[in-house]
Short mmCIF file of C-alpha atoms in Angstrom, two decimals:
data_model
loop_
_atom_site.label_atom_id
_atom_site.label_comp_id
_atom_site.label_asym_id
_atom_site.label_seq_id
_atom_site.Cartn_x
_atom_site.Cartn_y
_atom_site.Cartn_z
CA MET A 1 100.39 4.56 -8.04
CA ASN A 2 100.35 2.36 -4.97
CA ILE A 3 97.22 0.40 -4.11
CA GLN A 4 95.83 3.06 -1.76
CA GLU A 5 96.19 5.71 -4.44
CA GLU A 6 94.41 3.42 -6.90
CA LEU A 7 91.66 2.75 -4.38
CA ARG A 8 91.17 6.47 -3.78
CA VAL A 9 90.76 7.05 -7.52
CA TRP A 10 88.38 4.08 -7.69
CA ALA A 11 86.36 5.37 -4.72
CA ASP A 12 85.95 8.83 -6.28
CA ARG A 13 84.85 7.35 -9.61
CA THR A 14 82.54 4.83 -7.95
CA ALA A 15 80.87 7.38 -5.67
CA LYS A 16 80.14 9.61 -8.66
CA GLY A 17 78.80 6.64 -10.61
CA TYR A 18 76.46 5.55 -7.84
CA VAL A 19 75.24 9.10 -7.30
CA ALA A 20 74.42 9.33 -11.00
CA ILE A 21 72.47 6.06 -10.84
CA ALA A 22 70.64 7.20 -7.71
CA ASN A 23 69.69 10.47 -9.41
CA GLU A 24 68.27 8.49 -12.34
CA VAL A 25 66.15 6.40 -9.98
CA GLY A 26 64.90 9.45 -8.10
CA GLU A 27 63.66 9.89 -4.56
CA LYS A 28 63.16 6.14 -4.00
CA ALA A 29 66.79 5.33 -4.83
CA PRO A 30 68.25 3.12 -2.07
CA SER A 31 71.21 4.19 0.01
CA PHE A 32 74.57 2.64 -0.84
CA TYR A 33 77.79 1.77 0.95
CA THR A 34 80.57 -0.82 1.02
CA GLN A 35 81.34 -3.03 4.03
CA SER A 36 84.96 -3.38 5.20
CA ASP A 37 87.24 -0.35 5.47
CA LEU A 38 89.28 -0.19 2.27
CA THR A 39 91.80 2.20 3.79
CA LYS A 40 93.26 -0.84 5.58
CA ILE A 41 94.29 -2.55 2.32
CA MET A 42 98.00 -2.13 1.53
CA GLY A 43 98.48 -5.03 -0.88
CA SER A 44 96.66 -7.91 -2.54
CA PRO A 45 94.43 -9.48 0.14
CA LYS A 46 94.16 -13.22 0.58
CA VAL A 47 90.42 -13.18 0.02
CA VAL A 48 87.52 -11.04 -1.11
CA VAL A 49 84.11 -12.03 0.26
CA LEU A 50 81.22 -10.91 -1.95
CA GLY A 51 77.51 -10.89 -1.29
CA ILE A 52 74.86 -9.58 -3.66
CA ASN A 53 74.14 -6.34 -1.79
CA PRO A 54 73.76 -4.90 1.72
CA GLY A 55 70.79 -6.32 3.58
CA SER A 56 69.31 -3.13 4.96
CA CYS A 57 66.82 -0.46 4.02
CA GLY A 58 66.57 3.29 3.59
CA THR A 59 66.82 5.76 0.75
CA TYR A 60 69.81 7.65 -0.53
CA LEU A 61 68.05 10.91 0.35
CA SER A 62 67.73 9.83 3.98
CA GLN A 63 71.34 8.65 3.99
CA LYS A 64 72.55 12.10 2.96
CA GLU A 65 70.63 13.68 5.83
CA ASN A 66 71.67 11.10 8.45
CA PRO A 67 74.33 12.82 10.62
CA ASN A 68 75.98 9.47 11.34
CA TRP A 69 77.07 9.20 7.71
CA GLY A 70 78.73 12.62 7.94
CA LEU A 71 77.57 13.75 4.50
CA ASN A 72 75.85 16.90 5.79
CA GLY A 73 73.21 16.71 3.07
CA GLU A 74 75.81 16.48 0.30
CA ASP A 75 76.31 13.61 -2.13
CA MET A 76 78.38 10.59 -1.24
CA ASP A 77 82.03 11.06 -2.19
CA GLY A 78 85.07 8.84 -2.39
CA ASP A 79 86.45 9.91 0.98
CA HIS A 80 83.34 8.53 2.69
CA LEU A 81 82.68 5.55 0.41
CA ILE A 82 86.14 4.06 0.93
CA LEU A 83 85.50 3.83 4.69
CA GLY A 84 82.85 1.14 4.25
CA ASN A 85 79.93 0.61 6.63
CA TYR A 86 80.96 3.02 9.35
CA CYS A 87 77.53 4.47 10.20
CA LYS A 88 75.83 3.62 13.50
CA ASN A 89 72.47 5.30 13.67
CA ASP A 90 70.58 6.57 16.70
CA ALA A 91 68.81 3.23 17.10
CA GLY A 92 72.20 1.62 17.63
CA ASN A 93 72.18 -0.41 14.43
CA PRO A 94 75.57 -2.11 14.09
CA ASN A 95 78.27 -0.99 11.70
CA TRP A 96 81.43 -2.70 10.53
CA SER A 97 83.33 -2.01 13.73
CA ASP A 98 80.80 -4.19 15.58
CA ARG A 99 81.34 -7.25 13.38
CA ASN A 100 82.98 -9.36 16.09
CA GLN A 101 79.64 -9.28 17.90
CA TRP A 102 77.71 -10.61 14.89
CA PRO A 103 76.75 -14.31 14.71
CA TYR A 104 77.10 -13.85 10.93
CA TRP A 105 80.75 -12.86 11.32
CA HIS A 106 81.57 -15.82 13.55
CA ARG A 107 80.00 -18.23 11.07
CA LEU A 108 81.88 -16.59 8.21
CA LYS A 109 85.16 -16.88 10.08
CA ALA A 110 84.43 -20.57 10.67
CA TYR A 111 84.67 -21.14 6.92
CA PHE A 112 88.37 -20.26 7.20
CA ARG A 113 89.19 -21.89 10.50
CA ASP A 114 91.57 -24.43 8.96
CA VAL A 115 93.40 -21.93 6.75
CA LEU A 116 97.08 -21.69 7.65
CA PRO A 117 99.06 -19.93 8.93
CA SER A 118 96.15 -17.78 10.13
CA ASN A 119 92.52 -17.03 9.44
CA PRO A 120 92.51 -14.22 6.82
CA LEU A 121 89.52 -12.59 8.50
CA GLU A 122 91.59 -11.90 11.61
CA ASN A 123 93.68 -9.20 9.88
CA GLU A 124 92.08 -6.31 8.02
CA ASP A 125 94.83 -6.15 5.40
CA ASN A 126 94.17 -9.80 4.44
CA HIS A 127 90.53 -9.50 3.42
CA VAL A 128 87.89 -7.34 1.81
CA VAL A 129 84.21 -7.90 2.48
CA THR A 130 81.88 -6.16 0.06
CA ASN A 131 79.01 -6.73 -2.37
CA MET A 132 78.38 -6.97 -6.09
CA SER A 133 76.08 -3.98 -5.64
CA PHE A 134 76.41 -1.36 -2.91
CA PHE A 135 72.71 -0.43 -3.17
CA ASN A 136 70.85 -1.80 -0.18
CA SER A 137 67.65 -3.82 -0.03
CA LYS A 138 66.13 -5.81 2.81
CA LYS A 139 66.55 -9.01 0.79
CA ALA A 140 68.85 -9.62 -2.17
CA ASN A 141 65.98 -10.62 -4.44
CA HIS A 142 64.40 -7.20 -3.85
CA LEU A 143 67.25 -5.47 -5.70
CA PRO A 144 66.18 -4.79 -9.30
CA ASN A 145 68.40 -6.48 -11.87
CA LYS A 146 68.92 -3.17 -13.65
CA LEU A 147 70.57 -1.72 -10.53
CA LEU A 148 72.73 -4.81 -10.13
CA ILE A 149 73.81 -4.65 -13.76
CA LYS A 150 74.79 -0.98 -13.39
CA SER A 151 76.61 -1.68 -10.11
CA ILE A 152 78.68 -4.73 -11.02
CA PRO A 153 81.31 -2.90 -13.15
CA TYR A 154 82.43 -0.88 -10.11
CA SER A 155 82.89 -4.04 -8.04
CA LEU A 156 84.75 -5.65 -10.92
CA ASP A 157 87.09 -2.66 -11.02
CA LEU A 158 87.68 -3.03 -7.28
CA ILE A 159 88.56 -6.71 -7.68
CA ARG A 160 90.94 -5.91 -10.54
CA ILE A 161 92.72 -3.28 -8.46
CA ILE A 162 93.24 -5.34 -5.31
CA LYS A 163 93.89 -8.67 -7.12
CA PRO A 164 92.81 -11.04 -4.33
CA LYS A 165 94.19 -14.56 -4.17
CA HIS A 166 90.67 -15.99 -3.87
CA ILE A 167 87.02 -14.91 -4.00
CA ILE A 168 84.24 -16.25 -1.81
CA PHE A 169 80.70 -15.71 -3.08
CA LEU A 170 78.00 -15.86 -0.41
CA GLY A 171 74.71 -17.43 -1.36
CA GLY A 172 75.91 -20.55 -3.17
CA GLY A 173 73.83 -21.52 -6.18
CA GLY A 174 71.44 -18.61 -5.62
CA MET A 175 74.28 -16.14 -6.02
CA LEU A 176 75.48 -17.86 -9.18
CA ASP A 177 71.96 -17.90 -10.65
CA LYS A 178 71.67 -14.17 -10.00
CA LEU A 179 75.04 -13.49 -11.62
CA ASN A 180 74.15 -15.58 -14.66
CA ARG A 181 70.88 -13.70 -15.13
CA VAL A 182 72.61 -10.33 -15.22
CA ASN A 183 75.54 -11.52 -17.35
CA ARG A 184 73.74 -11.76 -20.66
CA THR A 185 75.98 -9.05 -22.10
CA LYS A 186 79.08 -10.86 -20.81
CA ILE A 187 80.31 -8.16 -18.47
CA PHE A 188 82.43 -10.80 -16.74
CA ASP A 189 83.68 -14.35 -17.33
CA ILE A 190 82.55 -17.14 -15.04
CA LYS A 191 82.93 -20.92 -15.08
CA TYR A 192 82.22 -23.32 -12.22
CA GLU A 193 81.25 -26.79 -11.05
CA ILE A 194 79.51 -28.13 -7.99
CA ILE A 195 81.88 -29.86 -5.56
CA SER A 196 79.50 -30.69 -2.70
CA PRO A 197 75.86 -29.90 -1.84
CA GLY A 198 75.47 -26.11 -1.96
CA VAL A 199 79.17 -25.46 -2.68
CA TYR A 200 80.60 -24.49 -6.08
CA LYS A 201 84.16 -24.04 -7.29
CA GLY A 202 85.15 -22.02 -10.32
CA VAL A 203 86.93 -19.08 -11.92
CA PHE A 204 85.57 -15.54 -11.99
CA ASP A 205 87.35 -13.14 -14.34
CA GLY A 206 90.49 -15.25 -14.02
CA LEU A 207 90.40 -15.56 -10.22
CA PRO A 208 89.57 -18.78 -8.34
CA PHE A 209 86.38 -18.72 -6.30
CA LEU A 210 84.13 -20.74 -4.05
CA ALA A 211 80.40 -20.07 -3.84
CA VAL A 212 79.12 -21.15 -0.44
CA PRO A 213 75.86 -20.84 1.49
CA HIS A 214 75.37 -17.52 3.20
CA PRO A 215 76.59 -17.57 6.82
CA SER A 216 72.98 -17.18 7.93
CA ALA A 217 72.65 -20.80 6.76
CA TYR A 218 74.37 -23.59 8.60
CA LEU A 219 77.16 -25.47 6.84
CA LYS A 220 79.95 -27.51 8.32
CA SER A 221 83.31 -26.14 7.28
CA GLU A 222 84.35 -29.73 6.51
CA ASP A 223 82.00 -29.49 3.51
CA LEU A 224 84.10 -26.75 1.92
#
């Protein structure tokens, strides 16, 4: 299979897995979605950027009924999940296609401004932006650890399929603390060291990574 075929299989399996978790949680289960459009990935990207989870709100039940998600009341499936954050609701909340208007996106791109020959965030086939869990919560610390633990294997599978050259974790030490707390059963391997205030360098499941402050925080790219 080529990478798109593998991603389609992954998306189908992941959508079914998340639906099963949401059904276990019940009517208060949060909605879930990825971020960048995975249909654009044709080979191993230069970088995967990972946050903890989407910073939004809303239930899975409301997501299914929201016409802008195109689910028509049915469960999320792989064909929709693979498209990422494509929903713009009636209030005009931004989706992935609006990212060039986000201050967050400009700050994130600044982290790579000295990368040659070009910034990997300029081309959609060079990067994936997603989360360790696709379940949303207004703040990352509002996501129950049990949902994060159940979610992480699907993100690990995604990383193993696309085989990025590097991983960037957003949230610095806070992200690493969260990962360590949910890794008691050793669902992944992680080793790291601090290289400057708020910045960590290490290896995650065999892939090199940097953990940096979230782009909502200010950090000079010279510190990376």
